[in-house]
Amino acid sequence: MRNFLAPSILNSDFARLGEAVEAVERGGADWLHLDVMDGHFVPNLTIGPVVVEALRKVTQLPLDCHLMVNEPEKMVPWFAEAGADSITIHAEATEHLPALVRLIHASGKNGKRIRAGVSLRPNTGLEALEPVLAEIDMVLLMSVHPGFGGQKFMPEALVRARALRDRCDALGLNTDIEMDGGIGASNVEAVRDAGVNAFVIGTAIFRAPDIGQATRDLKTLLG
Ligand code: DX5
Ligand code: ZN
């Protein structure tokens, strides 16, 4: 499967966001990962649709929006409208997962298809994915408790990724498996070897002395 490097802007210098995004794009990033937090689902408040809309104008990179919010059904249309290419919601945030996945797929305008992802907190069982696994484009497995960048990688996430990849293979599904939290040069290969093919990396890119070089180095490691 193709590997995707998805730098997460959460720990970037927001006063220089445009320059940082240009650097990751030139460094070969595949997607731009945008962490949306509402102060309820997680104890942090971050970016809204206005930021997505502004970024849409300055980058060609697909915008990979990770919604850590309650009532995602209210917000999916906002992010679709703002220019999201992929919208991931948390299984824990809804009792209507299949309907939400359909809403994401239906929310692209003018023939655009928005990719639908479902994310799980580290302690949520993989069985939560079963009702929608055949429908979704991507699963986002958290390897930290969502809310903040710069946390330590939870190694149990590797076992979960392997189990999920095996399950997808058994069902004949090519679902992208994305992992998010605490990933950097020291563990990205182990994450790939566990069956992950989309890598969200925040601190290790945006807090590096040279953002473009850090992006290139990670791309090289991923092969
Ligand atoms: C955590 C976010 C992540 C995280 C990644 O809730 O979803 O995207 O910020 O950043 P690092 O790589 O710093 O863990
Ligand atoms: Zn994220």
XYZ file of N, CA and C in Angstrom, residues 7-221:
645
model
N 1.904 15.612 8.032
C 2.323 16.514 9.115
C 1.116 17.160 9.795
N 1.154 17.192 11.136
C 0.078 17.802 11.928
C 0.522 19.169 12.419
N -0.254 20.195 12.082
C 0.159 21.573 12.396
C -0.051 21.957 13.857
N -0.580 21.027 14.654
C -0.966 21.384 16.021
C 0.151 22.065 16.810
N 1.370 21.602 16.669
C 2.475 22.203 17.406
C 3.332 23.134 16.556
N 2.735 23.700 15.518
C 3.530 24.628 14.709
C 3.400 26.032 15.307
N 4.205 26.933 14.807
C 4.136 28.333 15.234
C 3.001 28.968 14.421
N 1.857 29.162 15.067
C 0.669 29.615 14.325
C 0.826 31.014 13.739
N 1.782 31.774 14.258
C 2.021 33.099 13.677
C 2.737 32.985 12.331
N 3.307 31.816 12.058
C 4.033 31.601 10.792
C 3.492 30.364 10.074
N 2.216 30.135 10.185
C 1.632 28.891 9.673
C 1.840 28.712 8.170
N 1.648 29.779 7.403
C 1.779 29.681 5.947
C 3.166 29.193 5.538
N 4.197 29.771 6.148
C 5.580 29.375 5.810
C 5.835 27.919 6.180
N 5.319 27.509 7.331
C 5.551 26.135 7.795
C 4.881 25.140 6.838
N 3.691 25.476 6.389
C 2.970 24.580 5.478
C 3.700 24.497 4.138
N 4.214 25.630 3.687
C 4.983 25.630 2.440
C 6.216 24.721 2.594
N 6.841 24.775 3.749
C 8.050 23.954 3.966
C 7.725 22.460 3.931
N 6.623 22.044 4.558
C 6.309 20.602 4.521
C 5.879 20.182 3.115
N 5.205 21.076 2.423
C 4.778 20.734 1.063
C 6.007 20.555 0.175
N 6.957 21.472 0.273
C 8.188 21.351 -0.529
C 9.011 20.139 -0.108
N 8.897 19.761 1.177
C 9.655 18.609 1.684
C 9.053 17.270 1.272
N 7.887 17.291 0.636
C 7.320 16.041 0.124
C 6.189 15.455 0.966
N 5.590 16.255 1.850
C 4.438 15.762 2.618
C 3.331 15.341 1.652
N 2.523 14.366 2.082
C 1.436 13.882 1.222
C 0.105 14.522 1.572
N -0.159 14.683 2.841
C -1.397 15.305 3.309
C -1.022 16.327 4.385
N -1.954 17.232 4.678
C -1.775 18.116 5.827
C -2.839 17.735 6.859
N -2.386 17.369 8.068
C -3.302 16.867 9.096
C -3.714 18.026 10.007
N -5.025 18.216 10.134
C -5.541 19.364 10.890
C -6.351 18.862 12.084
N -5.888 19.174 13.282
C -6.512 18.677 14.503
C -7.537 19.669 15.028
N -8.787 19.291 14.902
C -9.901 20.149 15.308
C -10.377 19.694 16.691
N -10.293 20.576 17.675
C -10.692 20.215 19.048
C -11.672 21.253 19.569
N -12.709 20.764 20.260
C -13.814 21.659 20.629
C -13.858 22.046 22.102
N -12.879 21.600 22.898
C -12.899 21.938 24.327
C -13.887 21.096 25.125
N -14.565 20.141 24.481
C -15.522 19.259 25.164
C -15.134 17.797 24.999
N -15.006 17.373 23.743
C -14.590 15.987 23.503
C -13.178 15.766 24.022
N -12.361 16.788 23.909
C -11.002 16.791 24.471
C -10.792 18.124 25.193
N -9.889 18.138 26.188
C -9.705 19.379 26.963
C -8.761 20.366 26.280
N -9.032 20.684 25.040
C -8.220 21.666 24.326
C -9.097 22.230 23.218
N -8.773 23.422 22.789
C -9.573 24.123 21.780
C -8.612 24.587 20.692
N -8.838 24.150 19.460
C -7.840 24.490 18.431
C -8.469 25.168 17.227
N -8.374 24.526 16.077
C -8.707 25.258 14.851
C -10.128 24.988 14.361
N -10.681 25.964 13.692
C -12.030 25.840 13.149
C -12.004 25.964 11.634
N -13.197 25.982 11.028
C -13.274 26.007 9.564
C -12.580 27.213 8.924
N -12.483 28.328 9.617
C -11.840 29.493 8.977
C -10.373 29.217 8.669
N -9.732 28.428 9.535
C -8.312 28.108 9.305
C -8.191 27.144 8.119
N -9.106 26.179 8.060
C -9.101 25.226 6.949
C -9.284 25.983 5.624
N -10.214 26.928 5.650
C -10.487 27.708 4.442
C -9.263 28.528 4.019
N -8.570 29.088 4.998
C -7.377 29.889 4.687
C -6.263 28.998 4.136
N -6.093 27.816 4.728
C -5.034 26.908 4.260
C -5.342 26.382 2.854
N -6.642 26.180 2.590
C -7.042 25.678 1.264
C -6.486 26.558 0.152
N -6.344 27.859 0.473
C -5.895 28.803 -0.560
C -4.387 28.817 -0.744
N -3.634 28.278 0.229
C -2.176 28.390 0.119
C -1.461 27.059 -0.093
N -2.200 25.942 -0.141
C -1.525 24.661 -0.356
C -2.335 23.758 -1.280
N -1.599 22.935 -2.020
C -2.241 21.923 -2.873
C -2.465 20.628 -2.099
N -1.866 20.516 -0.912
C -1.936 19.246 -0.185
C -3.369 18.924 0.211
N -3.771 17.647 0.110
C -5.076 17.258 0.637
C -5.162 17.596 2.131
N -6.298 18.136 2.544
C -6.479 18.536 3.943
C -7.208 17.416 4.690
N -6.491 16.848 5.644
C -6.921 15.651 6.381
C -7.426 16.137 7.753
N -8.735 16.309 7.861
C -9.294 16.944 9.066
C -9.708 15.911 10.102
N -9.135 15.998 11.277
C -9.373 15.061 12.383
C -10.236 15.779 13.419
N -11.519 15.407 13.438
C -12.474 16.108 14.308
C -12.570 15.448 15.681
N -11.955 16.092 16.666
C -12.069 15.628 18.054
C -13.121 16.508 18.720
N -14.372 16.226 18.349
C -15.474 17.094 18.760
C -16.696 16.263 19.127
N -17.527 16.834 19.989
C -18.856 16.270 20.214
C -19.767 16.765 19.096
N -20.874 16.089 18.922
C -21.838 16.462 17.873
C -21.175 16.659 16.511
N -20.407 15.660 16.066
C -19.729 15.831 14.768
C -20.699 16.075 13.623
N -21.960 15.581 13.762
C -22.928 15.764 12.662
C -23.159 17.248 12.370
N -22.970 18.078 13.400
C -23.154 19.518 13.207
C -21.967 20.118 12.440
N -20.800 19.574 12.688
C -19.588 20.212 12.158
C -19.095 19.653 10.826
N -19.471 18.425 10.501
C -18.996 17.840 9.232
C -19.275 18.778 8.048
N -20.502 19.309 7.914
C -20.756 20.188 6.759
C -19.886 21.452 6.762
N -19.549 21.969 7.953
C -18.700 23.172 8.005
C -17.333 22.894 7.399
N -16.764 21.727 7.753
C -15.414 21.422 7.278
C -15.429 21.001 5.811
N -16.500 20.373 5.393
C -16.638 20.031 3.970
C -16.656 21.322 3.151
N -17.437 22.257 3.608
C -17.575 23.549 2.935
C -16.245 24.315 2.918
N -15.469 24.179 3.979
C -14.200 24.916 4.101
C -13.095 24.341 3.213
N -13.315 23.112 2.677
C -12.310 22.574 1.760
C -11.629 21.302 2.219
N -12.172 20.617 3.227
C -11.580 19.349 3.669
C -11.614 18.322 2.542
N -10.566 17.511 2.452
C -10.543 16.404 1.492
C -10.866 15.086 2.174
N -10.639 15.077 3.485
C -10.867 13.876 4.262
C -11.379 14.350 5.626
N -12.421 13.703 6.115
C -12.955 14.079 7.428
C -13.021 12.826 8.286
N -12.343 12.894 9.430
C -12.317 11.767 10.355
C -13.032 12.168 11.626
N -13.977 11.318 12.038
C -14.691 11.596 13.277
C -14.390 10.482 14.279
N -14.643 10.741 15.551
C -14.375 9.731 16.571
C -15.593 8.854 16.804
N -15.358 7.533 16.853
C -16.452 6.593 17.120
C -17.094 6.907 18.474
N -16.295 7.410 19.422
C -16.819 7.658 20.778
C -17.747 8.874 20.821
N -17.731 9.675 19.769
C -18.483 10.930 19.792
C -19.888 10.798 19.221
N -20.269 9.579 18.804
C -21.586 9.445 18.169
C -22.201 8.075 18.440
N -23.508 8.030 18.436
C -24.196 6.741 18.492
C -24.735 6.379 17.112
N -24.412 7.199 16.151
C -24.949 7.001 14.792
C -23.820 6.959 13.772
N -22.866 6.082 14.020
C -21.672 6.042 13.173
C -21.987 5.825 11.683
N -22.806 4.828 11.324
C -23.063 4.630 9.887
C -23.683 5.865 9.226
N -24.584 6.536 9.923
C -25.220 7.728 9.337
C -24.191 8.843 9.159
N -23.268 8.950 10.098
C -22.244 9.998 9.987
C -21.294 9.733 8.831
N -20.945 8.465 8.647
C -20.070 8.119 7.520
C -20.771 8.483 6.208
N -22.065 8.184 6.135
C -22.825 8.551 4.920
C -22.862 10.068 4.754
N -23.006 10.781 5.866
C -23.042 12.246 5.803
C -21.715 12.790 5.248
N -20.605 12.230 5.705
C -19.296 12.698 5.204
C -19.216 12.457 3.692
N -19.559 11.238 3.284
C -19.458 10.925 1.854
C -20.388 11.797 1.017
N -21.500 12.201 1.600
C -22.472 12.997 0.831
C -22.182 14.492 0.893
N -21.181 14.884 1.681
C -21.035 16.322 1.936
C -20.130 17.045 0.929
N -19.506 16.299 0.001
C -18.701 16.966 -1.031
C -19.598 17.661 -2.047
N -19.177 18.847 -2.449
C -19.985 19.606 -3.426
C -19.387 19.485 -4.830
N -20.198 19.648 -5.842
C -19.760 19.654 -7.245
C -18.970 18.400 -7.630
N -19.468 17.264 -7.219
C -18.834 16.005 -7.618
C -17.619 15.611 -6.806
N -17.202 16.451 -5.861
C -16.032 16.106 -5.053
C -16.388 14.985 -4.072
N -15.487 14.010 -3.943
C -15.719 12.945 -2.977
C -14.847 13.200 -1.761
N -15.459 13.359 -0.620
C -14.702 13.548 0.618
C -14.506 12.185 1.257
N -13.263 11.903 1.630
C -12.955 10.614 2.237
C -13.436 10.599 3.692
N -13.959 9.449 4.111
C -14.476 9.336 5.477
C -13.545 8.474 6.320
N -13.182 8.997 7.481
C -12.349 8.247 8.419
C -13.038 8.125 9.763
N -12.691 7.056 10.483
C -13.183 6.897 11.853
C -11.980 6.696 12.754
N -11.952 7.453 13.850
C -10.829 7.373 14.782
C -11.262 6.731 16.093
N -10.303 6.061 16.713
C -10.525 5.460 18.032
C -9.497 5.989 19.016
N -9.968 6.337 20.212
C -9.043 6.619 21.319
C -8.260 5.340 21.634
N -7.129 5.476 22.348
C -6.301 4.278 22.585
C -7.036 3.148 23.292
N -8.039 3.455 24.127
C -8.688 2.394 24.899
C -10.012 1.908 24.318
N -10.386 2.386 23.163
C -11.641 1.935 22.551
C -11.383 0.679 21.714
N -12.183 -0.351 21.932
C -11.987 -1.626 21.221
C -12.190 -1.488 19.720
N -11.433 -2.276 18.981
C -11.520 -2.240 17.515
C -12.905 -2.648 17.022
N -13.666 -3.383 17.849
C -14.992 -3.842 17.399
C -15.934 -2.665 17.131
N -15.602 -1.488 17.684
C -16.424 -0.298 17.406
C -16.441 0.037 15.913
N -15.443 -0.462 15.176
C -15.353 -0.146 13.740
C -16.238 -1.036 12.886
N -16.621 -2.199 13.426
C -17.275 -3.222 12.601
C -18.475 -2.734 11.790
N -19.365 -1.914 12.401
C -20.549 -1.525 11.606
C -20.220 -0.720 10.349
N -19.018 -0.134 10.288
C -18.707 0.735 9.143
C -17.421 0.364 8.414
N -16.745 -0.660 8.864
C -15.399 -0.932 8.314
C -15.394 -1.064 6.788
N -16.418 -1.684 6.232
C -16.430 -1.873 4.770
C -16.752 -0.578 4.025
N -17.268 0.423 4.746
C -17.717 1.674 4.107
C -16.662 2.771 4.131
N -15.772 2.728 5.112
C -14.900 3.889 5.337
C -13.599 3.794 4.537
N -12.992 4.953 4.332
C -11.747 5.023 3.574
C -10.539 4.842 4.482
N -10.720 5.192 5.760
C -9.553 5.210 6.632
C -9.970 4.990 8.088
N -9.080 4.327 8.832
C -9.209 4.264 10.294
C -8.022 5.021 10.865
N -8.295 5.873 11.845
C -7.225 6.616 12.521
C -7.104 6.070 13.938
N -6.024 5.352 14.190
C -5.789 4.821 15.534
C -4.929 5.807 16.313
N -5.437 6.225 17.471
C -4.650 7.152 18.299
C -3.582 6.370 19.065
N -2.374 6.917 19.065
C -1.288 6.314 19.826
C -0.890 7.205 21.005
N -1.755 8.189 21.319
C -1.699 8.980 22.558
C -3.161 9.271 22.895
N -3.417 9.749 24.115
C -4.775 10.210 24.424
C -4.958 11.546 23.709
N -6.013 11.660 22.881
C -6.131 12.869 22.067
C -6.254 14.139 22.915
N -5.752 15.216 22.384
C -5.876 16.512 23.053
C -4.664 17.408 22.882
N -3.482 16.805 22.879
C -2.277 17.632 22.828
C -1.191 16.963 21.996
N -0.371 17.790 21.369
C 0.802 17.280 20.670
C 1.919 17.029 21.673
N 2.971 16.388 21.210
C 4.172 16.236 22.024
C 4.103 15.182 23.111
N 3.127 14.261 23.050
C 3.043 13.219 24.081
C 3.847 11.989 23.660
N 4.012 11.091 24.634
C 4.814 9.889 24.410
C 3.977 8.821 23.707
N 4.568 8.184 22.723
C 3.916 7.115 21.947
C 3.551 5.936 22.854
N 2.326 5.411 22.702
C 1.897 4.245 23.480
C 2.145 2.983 22.643
N 3.110 2.138 23.030
C 3.492 1.011 22.167
C 2.365 0.001 21.932
N 1.361 -0.062 22.815
C 0.224 -0.978 22.608
C -0.458 -0.697 21.265
N -0.294 0.530 20.784
C -0.952 0.907 19.514
C -0.469 0.036 18.367
N 0.752 -0.479 18.457
C 1.293 -1.311 17.373
C 0.517 -2.625 17.263
N 0.166 -3.184 18.416
C -0.592 -4.440 18.437
C -1.969 -4.207 17.820
N -2.561 -3.067 18.136
C -3.882 -2.749 17.587
C -3.811 -2.581 16.064
N -2.759 -1.916 15.606
C -2.617 -1.702 14.161
C -2.497 -3.045 13.449
N -1.706 -3.937 14.007
C -1.518 -5.252 13.372
C -2.843 -6.014 13.318
N -3.589 -5.972 14.422
C -4.874 -6.685 14.455
C -5.838 -6.081 13.424
N -5.830 -4.767 13.313
C -6.734 -4.117 12.367
C -6.321 -4.413 10.922
N -5.020 -4.373 10.647
C -4.577 -4.667 9.272
C -4.951 -6.105 8.904
N -4.775 -7.017 9.863
C -5.135 -8.413 9.583
C -6.637 -8.541 9.311
N -7.427 -7.825 10.093
C -8.878 -7.860 9.906
C -9.254 -7.315 8.518
N -8.642 -6.199 8.126
C -8.930 -5.613 6.813
C -8.521 -6.592 5.719
N -7.354 -7.211 5.867
C -6.889 -8.174 4.860
C -7.879 -9.333 4.754
N -8.341 -9.810 5.907
C -9.270 -10.949 5.901
C -10.559 -10.592 5.170
N -10.943 -9.324 5.255
C -12.179 -8.886 4.597
C -11.921 -8.414 3.163
N -10.661 -8.423 2.753
C -10.326 -7.951 1.406
C -10.453 -6.441 1.262
N -10.219 -5.705 2.340
C -10.354 -4.242 2.312
C -8.982 -3.567 2.248
N -8.900 -2.512 1.417
C -7.655 -1.741 1.279
C -7.662 -0.487 2.133
N -8.336 -0.528 3.245
C -8.534 0.652 4.087
C -7.193 1.249 4.524
N -7.082 2.570 4.420
C -5.888 3.220 4.963
C -5.942 3.138 6.487
N -4.806 2.817 7.079
C -4.710 2.855 8.543
C -3.715 3.950 8.902
N -4.237 4.942 9.617
C -3.437 6.107 10.006
C -3.172 6.013 11.499
N -1.995 6.438 11.901
C -1.695 6.471 13.338
C -1.258 7.876 13.708
N -1.625 8.274 14.926
C -1.500 9.678 15.315
C -1.059 9.787 16.764
N 0.107 10.421 16.978
C 0.555 10.727 18.331
C 1.889 10.104 18.684
N 2.869 10.952 18.954
C 4.158 10.480 19.455
C 5.012 9.765 18.424
N 4.754 10.021 17.132
C 5.553 9.348 16.090
C 6.687 10.273 15.636
N 7.850 9.672 15.397
C 9.013 10.424 14.917
C 9.992 9.457 14.286
N 11.193 9.963 14.002
C 12.186 9.156 13.281
C 12.509 7.856 14.009
N 12.424 7.863 15.350
C 12.858 6.673 16.090
C 11.851 5.517 16.016
N 10.587 5.810 15.728
C 9.607 4.706 15.746
C 8.760 4.590 14.480
N 8.978 5.462 13.506
C 8.081 5.454 12.342
C 8.171 4.139 11.557
N 9.339 3.507 11.537
C 9.456 2.243 10.797
C 8.707 1.117 11.513
N 8.758 1.124 12.846
C 8.007 0.112 13.611
C 6.508 0.298 13.378
N 6.085 1.542 13.288
C 4.664 1.830 13.036
C 4.283 1.304 11.644
N 5.121 1.563 10.668
C 4.862 1.051 9.307
C 4.819 -0.484 9.313
N 5.756 -1.098 10.018
C 5.824 -2.566 10.005
C 4.618 -3.201 10.706
N 3.910 -2.421 11.520
C 2.702 -2.925 12.181
C 1.480 -2.857 11.268
N 1.666 -2.335 10.045
C 0.544 -2.314 9.111
C -0.060 -0.945 8.869
N 0.537 0.078 9.481
C 0.045 1.451 9.282
C 0.594 1.975 7.951
N -0.225 2.760 7.214
C 0.302 3.355 5.984
C 0.078 4.863 5.887
N -0.451 5.482 6.955
C -0.559 6.951 6.980
C -0.079 7.430 8.347
N 0.859 8.367 8.324
C 1.619 8.700 9.529
C 1.415 10.170 9.873
N 0.748 10.418 10.987
C 0.556 11.796 11.443
C 1.753 12.154 12.322
N 2.431 13.225 11.969
C 3.619 13.605 12.740
C 3.594 15.115 12.971
N 3.557 15.494 14.231
C 3.466 16.905 14.590
C 4.795 17.464 15.067
N 5.075 17.240 16.351
C 6.254 17.813 16.989
C 7.548 17.508 16.236
N 7.707 16.268 15.793
C 8.971 15.869 15.163
C 9.214 16.598 13.840
N 8.187 17.209 13.299
C 8.381 18.017 12.085
C 8.364 19.507 12.416
N 7.293 19.958 13.066
C 7.115 21.402 13.209
C 7.975 22.028 14.311
N 8.549 21.204 15.186
C 9.481 21.750 16.176
C 10.929 21.433 15.805
N 11.136 20.880 14.605
C 12.513 20.593 14.161
C 13.172 21.906 13.727
N 14.500 21.975 13.804
C 15.198 23.208 13.396
C 14.945 23.538 11.923
N 14.783 22.517 11.078
C 14.504 22.744 9.659
C 13.303 21.864 9.279
N 12.150 22.500 9.140
C 10.891 21.770 8.921
C 10.924 20.985 7.611
N 11.457 21.592 6.568
C 11.516 20.929 5.262
C 12.419 19.708 5.317
N 13.563 19.854 5.965
C 14.515 18.742 6.059
C 13.924 17.600 6.888
N 13.263 17.947 7.992
C 12.645 16.905 8.835
C 11.611 16.126 8.021
N 10.876 16.816 7.173
C 9.874 16.158 6.323
C 10.562 15.216 5.344
N 11.594 15.711 4.684
C 12.325 14.871 3.708
C 12.917 13.635 4.378
N 13.502 13.827 5.578
C 14.131 12.698 6.281
C 13.087 11.623 6.608
N 11.904 12.051 7.050
C 10.862 11.073 7.394
C 10.351 10.355 6.145
N 10.234 11.089 5.051
C 9.809 10.455 3.791
C 10.812 9.392 3.371
N 12.079 9.700 3.530
C 13.133 8.742 3.160
C 13.026 7.483 4.021
N 12.809 7.673 5.321
C 12.689 6.518 6.217
C 11.513 5.624 5.822
